[in-house]
PDB file of C-alpha atoms and ligand atoms in Angstrom:
ATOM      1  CA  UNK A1396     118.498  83.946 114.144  1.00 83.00           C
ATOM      2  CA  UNK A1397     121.559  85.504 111.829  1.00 89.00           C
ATOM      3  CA  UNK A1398     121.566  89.191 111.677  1.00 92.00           C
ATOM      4  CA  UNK A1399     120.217  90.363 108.688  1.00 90.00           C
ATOM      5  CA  UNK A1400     122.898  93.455 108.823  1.00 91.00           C
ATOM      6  CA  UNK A1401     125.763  91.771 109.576  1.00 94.00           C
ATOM      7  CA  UNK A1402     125.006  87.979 109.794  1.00 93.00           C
ATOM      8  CA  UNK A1403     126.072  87.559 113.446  1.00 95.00           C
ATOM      9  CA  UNK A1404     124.353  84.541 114.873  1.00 94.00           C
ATOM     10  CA  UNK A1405     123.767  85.372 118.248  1.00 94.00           C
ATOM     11  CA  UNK A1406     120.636  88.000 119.066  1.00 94.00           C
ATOM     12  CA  UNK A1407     119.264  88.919 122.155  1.00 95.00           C
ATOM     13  CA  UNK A1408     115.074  88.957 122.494  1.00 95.00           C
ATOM     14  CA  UNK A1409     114.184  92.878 123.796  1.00 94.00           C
ATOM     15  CA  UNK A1410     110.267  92.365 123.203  1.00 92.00           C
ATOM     16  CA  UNK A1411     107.720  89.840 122.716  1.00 92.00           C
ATOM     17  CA  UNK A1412     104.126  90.481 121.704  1.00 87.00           C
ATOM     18  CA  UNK A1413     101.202  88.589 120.379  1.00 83.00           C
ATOM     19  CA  UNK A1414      99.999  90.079 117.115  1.00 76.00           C
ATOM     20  CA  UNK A1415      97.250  89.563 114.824  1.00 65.00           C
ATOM     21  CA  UNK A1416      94.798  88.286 117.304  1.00 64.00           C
ATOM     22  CA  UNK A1417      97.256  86.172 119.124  1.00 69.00           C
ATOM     23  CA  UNK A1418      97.859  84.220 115.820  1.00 67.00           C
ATOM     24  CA  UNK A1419     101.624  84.855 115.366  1.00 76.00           C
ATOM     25  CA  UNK A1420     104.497  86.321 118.153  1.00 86.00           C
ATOM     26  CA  UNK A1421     106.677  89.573 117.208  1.00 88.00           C
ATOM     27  CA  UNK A1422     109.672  89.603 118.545  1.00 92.00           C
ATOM     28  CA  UNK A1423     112.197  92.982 118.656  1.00 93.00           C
ATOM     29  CA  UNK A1424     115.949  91.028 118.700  1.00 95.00           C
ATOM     30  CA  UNK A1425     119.576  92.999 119.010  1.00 96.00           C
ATOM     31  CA  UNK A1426     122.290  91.087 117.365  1.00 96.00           C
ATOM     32  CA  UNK A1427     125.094  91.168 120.372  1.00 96.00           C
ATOM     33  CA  UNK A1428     127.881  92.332 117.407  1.00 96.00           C
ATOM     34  CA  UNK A1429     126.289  95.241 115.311  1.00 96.00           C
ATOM     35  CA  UNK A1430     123.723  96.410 118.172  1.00 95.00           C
ATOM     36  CA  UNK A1431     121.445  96.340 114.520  1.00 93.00           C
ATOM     37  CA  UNK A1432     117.509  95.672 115.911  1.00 93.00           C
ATOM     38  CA  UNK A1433     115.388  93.148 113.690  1.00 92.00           C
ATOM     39  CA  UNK A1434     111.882  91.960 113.844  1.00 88.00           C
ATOM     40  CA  UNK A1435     110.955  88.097 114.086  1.00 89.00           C
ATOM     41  CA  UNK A1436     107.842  86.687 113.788  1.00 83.00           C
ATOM     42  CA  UNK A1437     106.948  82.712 115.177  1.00 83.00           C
ATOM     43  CA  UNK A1438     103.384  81.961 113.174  1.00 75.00           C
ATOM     44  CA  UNK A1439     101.663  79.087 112.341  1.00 66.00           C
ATOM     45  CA  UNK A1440     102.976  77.971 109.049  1.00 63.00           C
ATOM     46  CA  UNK A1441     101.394  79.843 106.275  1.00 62.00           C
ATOM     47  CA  UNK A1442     101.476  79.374 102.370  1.00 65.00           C
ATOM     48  CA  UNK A1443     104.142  80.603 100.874  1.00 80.00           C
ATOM     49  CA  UNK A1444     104.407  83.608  98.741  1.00 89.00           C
ATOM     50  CA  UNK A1445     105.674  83.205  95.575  1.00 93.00           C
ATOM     51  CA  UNK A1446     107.253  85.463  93.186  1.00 94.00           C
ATOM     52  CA  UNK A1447     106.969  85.472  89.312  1.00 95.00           C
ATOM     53  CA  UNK A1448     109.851  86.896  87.821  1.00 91.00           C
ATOM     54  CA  UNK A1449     110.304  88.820  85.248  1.00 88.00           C
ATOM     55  CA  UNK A1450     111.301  85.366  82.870  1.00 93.00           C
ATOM     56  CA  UNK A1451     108.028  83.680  84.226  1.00 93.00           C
ATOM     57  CA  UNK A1452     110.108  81.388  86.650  1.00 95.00           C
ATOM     58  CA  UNK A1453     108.772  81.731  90.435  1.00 94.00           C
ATOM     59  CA  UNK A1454     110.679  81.319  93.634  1.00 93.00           C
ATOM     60  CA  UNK A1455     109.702  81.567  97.087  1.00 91.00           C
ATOM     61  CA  UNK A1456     109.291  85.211  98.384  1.00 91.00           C
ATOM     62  CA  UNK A1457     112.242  85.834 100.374  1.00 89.00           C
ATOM     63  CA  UNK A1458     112.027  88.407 103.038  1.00 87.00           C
ATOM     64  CA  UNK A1459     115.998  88.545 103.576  1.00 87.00           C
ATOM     65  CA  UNK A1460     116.500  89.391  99.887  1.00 91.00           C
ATOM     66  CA  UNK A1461     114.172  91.993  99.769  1.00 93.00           C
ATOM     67  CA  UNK A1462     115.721  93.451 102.823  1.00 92.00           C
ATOM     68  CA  UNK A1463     119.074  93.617 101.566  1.00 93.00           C
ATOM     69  CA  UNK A1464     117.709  95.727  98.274  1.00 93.00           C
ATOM     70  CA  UNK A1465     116.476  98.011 100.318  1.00 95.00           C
ATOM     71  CA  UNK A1466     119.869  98.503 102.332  1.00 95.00           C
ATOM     72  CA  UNK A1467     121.545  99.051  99.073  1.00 94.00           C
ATOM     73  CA  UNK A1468     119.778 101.455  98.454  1.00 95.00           C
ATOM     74  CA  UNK A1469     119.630 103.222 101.811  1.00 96.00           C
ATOM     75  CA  UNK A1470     123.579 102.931 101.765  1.00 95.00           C
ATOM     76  CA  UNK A1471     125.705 105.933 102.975  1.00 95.00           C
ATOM     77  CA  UNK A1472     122.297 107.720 103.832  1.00 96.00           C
ATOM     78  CA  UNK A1473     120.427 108.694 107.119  1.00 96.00           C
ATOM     79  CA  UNK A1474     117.916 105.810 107.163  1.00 95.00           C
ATOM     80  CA  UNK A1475     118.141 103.836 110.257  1.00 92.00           C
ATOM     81  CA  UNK A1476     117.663  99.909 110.900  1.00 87.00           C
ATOM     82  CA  UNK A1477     114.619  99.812 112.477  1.00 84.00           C
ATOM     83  CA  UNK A1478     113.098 102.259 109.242  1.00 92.00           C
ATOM     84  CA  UNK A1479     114.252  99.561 106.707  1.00 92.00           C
ATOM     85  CA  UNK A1480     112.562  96.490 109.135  1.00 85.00           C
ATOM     86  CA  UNK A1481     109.718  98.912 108.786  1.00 87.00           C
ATOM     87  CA  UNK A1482     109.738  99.046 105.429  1.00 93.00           C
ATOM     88  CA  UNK A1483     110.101  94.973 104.936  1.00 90.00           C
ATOM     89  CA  UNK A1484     107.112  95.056 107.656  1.00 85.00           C
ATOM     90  CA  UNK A1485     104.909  96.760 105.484  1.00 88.00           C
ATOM     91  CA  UNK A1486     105.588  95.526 102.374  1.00 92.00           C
ATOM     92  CA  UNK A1487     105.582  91.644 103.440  1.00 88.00           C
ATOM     93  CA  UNK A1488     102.088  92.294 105.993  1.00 84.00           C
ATOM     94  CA  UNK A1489     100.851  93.967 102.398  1.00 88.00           C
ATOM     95  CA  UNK A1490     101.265  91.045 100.599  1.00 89.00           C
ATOM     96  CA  UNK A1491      99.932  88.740 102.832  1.00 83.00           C
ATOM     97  CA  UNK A1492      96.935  90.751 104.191  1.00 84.00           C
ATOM     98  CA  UNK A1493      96.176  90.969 100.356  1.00 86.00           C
ATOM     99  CA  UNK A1494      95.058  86.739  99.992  1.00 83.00           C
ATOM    100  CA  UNK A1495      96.627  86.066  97.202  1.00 89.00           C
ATOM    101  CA  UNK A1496      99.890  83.726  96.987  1.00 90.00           C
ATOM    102  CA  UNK A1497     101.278  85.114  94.141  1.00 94.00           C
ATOM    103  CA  UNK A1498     102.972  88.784  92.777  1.00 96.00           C
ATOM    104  CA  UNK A1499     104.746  89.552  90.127  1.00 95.00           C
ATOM    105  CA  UNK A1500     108.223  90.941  90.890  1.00 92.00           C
ATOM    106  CA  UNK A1501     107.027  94.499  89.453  1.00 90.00           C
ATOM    107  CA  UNK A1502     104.277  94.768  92.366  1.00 93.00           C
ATOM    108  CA  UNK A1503     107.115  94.114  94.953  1.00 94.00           C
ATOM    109  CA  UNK A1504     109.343  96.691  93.139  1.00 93.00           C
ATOM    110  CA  UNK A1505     106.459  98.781  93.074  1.00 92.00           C
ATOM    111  CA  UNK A1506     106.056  98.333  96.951  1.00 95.00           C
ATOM    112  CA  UNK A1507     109.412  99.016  97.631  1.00 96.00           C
ATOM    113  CA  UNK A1508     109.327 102.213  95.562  1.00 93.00           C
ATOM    114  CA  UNK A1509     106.123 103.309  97.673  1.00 93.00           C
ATOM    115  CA  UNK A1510     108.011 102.903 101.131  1.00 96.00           C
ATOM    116  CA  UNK A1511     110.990 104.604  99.585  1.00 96.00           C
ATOM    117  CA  UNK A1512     109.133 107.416  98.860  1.00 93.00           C
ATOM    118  CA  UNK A1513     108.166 108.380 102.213  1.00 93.00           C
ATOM    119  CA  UNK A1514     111.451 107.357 103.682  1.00 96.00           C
ATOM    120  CA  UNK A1515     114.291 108.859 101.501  1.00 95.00           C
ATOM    121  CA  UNK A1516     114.140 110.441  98.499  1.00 93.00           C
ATOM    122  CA  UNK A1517     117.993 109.150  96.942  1.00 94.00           C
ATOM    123  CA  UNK A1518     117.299 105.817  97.794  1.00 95.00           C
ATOM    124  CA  UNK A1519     114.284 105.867  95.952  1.00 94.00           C
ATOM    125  CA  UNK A1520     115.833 107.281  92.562  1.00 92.00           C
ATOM    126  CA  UNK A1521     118.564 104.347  93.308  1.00 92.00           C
ATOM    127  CA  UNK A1522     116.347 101.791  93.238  1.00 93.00           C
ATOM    128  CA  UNK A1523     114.360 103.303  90.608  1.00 89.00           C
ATOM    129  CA  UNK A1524     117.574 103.205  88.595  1.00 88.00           C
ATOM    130  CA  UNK A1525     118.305  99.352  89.068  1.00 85.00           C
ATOM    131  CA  UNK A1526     114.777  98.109  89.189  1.00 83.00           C
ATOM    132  CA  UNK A1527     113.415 100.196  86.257  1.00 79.00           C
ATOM    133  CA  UNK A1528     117.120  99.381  84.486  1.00 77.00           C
ATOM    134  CA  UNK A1529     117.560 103.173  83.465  1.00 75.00           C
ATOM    135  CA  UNK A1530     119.367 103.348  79.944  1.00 76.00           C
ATOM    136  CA  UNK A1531     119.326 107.110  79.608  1.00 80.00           C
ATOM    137  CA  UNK A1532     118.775 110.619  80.931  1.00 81.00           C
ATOM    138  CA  UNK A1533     115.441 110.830  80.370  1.00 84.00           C
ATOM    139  CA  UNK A1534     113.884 107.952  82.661  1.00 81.00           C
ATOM    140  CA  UNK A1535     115.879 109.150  85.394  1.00 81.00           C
ATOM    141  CA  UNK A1536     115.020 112.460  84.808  1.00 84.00           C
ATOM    142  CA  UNK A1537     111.424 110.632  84.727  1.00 84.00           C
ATOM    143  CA  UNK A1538     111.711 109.438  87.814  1.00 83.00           C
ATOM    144  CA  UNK A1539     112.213 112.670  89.446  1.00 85.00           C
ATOM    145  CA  UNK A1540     109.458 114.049  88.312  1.00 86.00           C
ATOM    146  CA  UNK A1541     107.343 111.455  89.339  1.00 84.00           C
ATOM    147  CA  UNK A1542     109.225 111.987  92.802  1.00 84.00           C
ATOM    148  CA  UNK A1543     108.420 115.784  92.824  1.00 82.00           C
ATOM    149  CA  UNK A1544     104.821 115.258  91.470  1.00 79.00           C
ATOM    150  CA  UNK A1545     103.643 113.556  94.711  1.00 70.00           C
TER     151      UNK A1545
HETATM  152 ZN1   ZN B2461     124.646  92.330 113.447  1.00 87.59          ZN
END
């Protein structure tokens, strides 16, 4: 398993645990270069999620890509590893508790916005800025709002 931090290939398993009903194995791993802690899961194959973007072409959901959004945004500030696995834990159990094998990109931008939230307020208005392709003052200033309103 590559490190998802910084894509070290050799990890070290710290916990192993049966999850959803002894359907699937989570597994806490610490790549043996970065110290960086990462979840795995070993499930029975499932569907795949599939993403529409915003042309109408879909591609596989892709937990690693989402991840590394989310540490752009979190760059430079106090948000640790395991918060941003969290984060990617949520959002992807979310998706898949929800049945459907679908989303449009804007629900997983959406998602992401809802963890950043709670987690850190400047990564939040960074994202917003990229995903919601600010072009002026006034929809960051927006954003803030929103931020302050909730
Ligand atoms: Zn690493």
């Amino acid at each position: 398993m590559i490190c998802p931090f910084c894509g070290y290939e050799e990890t070290k398993v710290l916990d192993s645990r049966p999850v959803g009903n002894g359907t699937s194995i989570r597994r806490r791993r610490e790549c043996l270069k970065c110290g960086g802690r990462f979840t795995t899961y070993e499930r029975y194959e499932q569907a795949s999620i599939r993403i529409i973007k915003k042309d109408g072409r879909r591609e596989s959901f892709d937990r690693q890509k989402l991840m590394a959004g989310i540490i752009k945004a979190c760059e430079k500030r106090p948000v640790t590893n395991e918060q941003i696995e969290e984060m990617v834990d949520n959002i992807e159990e979310g998706l898949r508790k929800s049945g459907k094998s679908e989303f449009y990109s804007s629900e997983i931008g959406d998602k992401v916005m809802e963890q950043l939230k709670l987690v850190d307020q400047v990564a939040y208005v960074r994202f917003a800025s990229v995903y919601r392709e600010f072009r002026d003052l006034d929809s960051f200033l927006e954003a803030i709002k929103e931020l302050k309103n909730s």
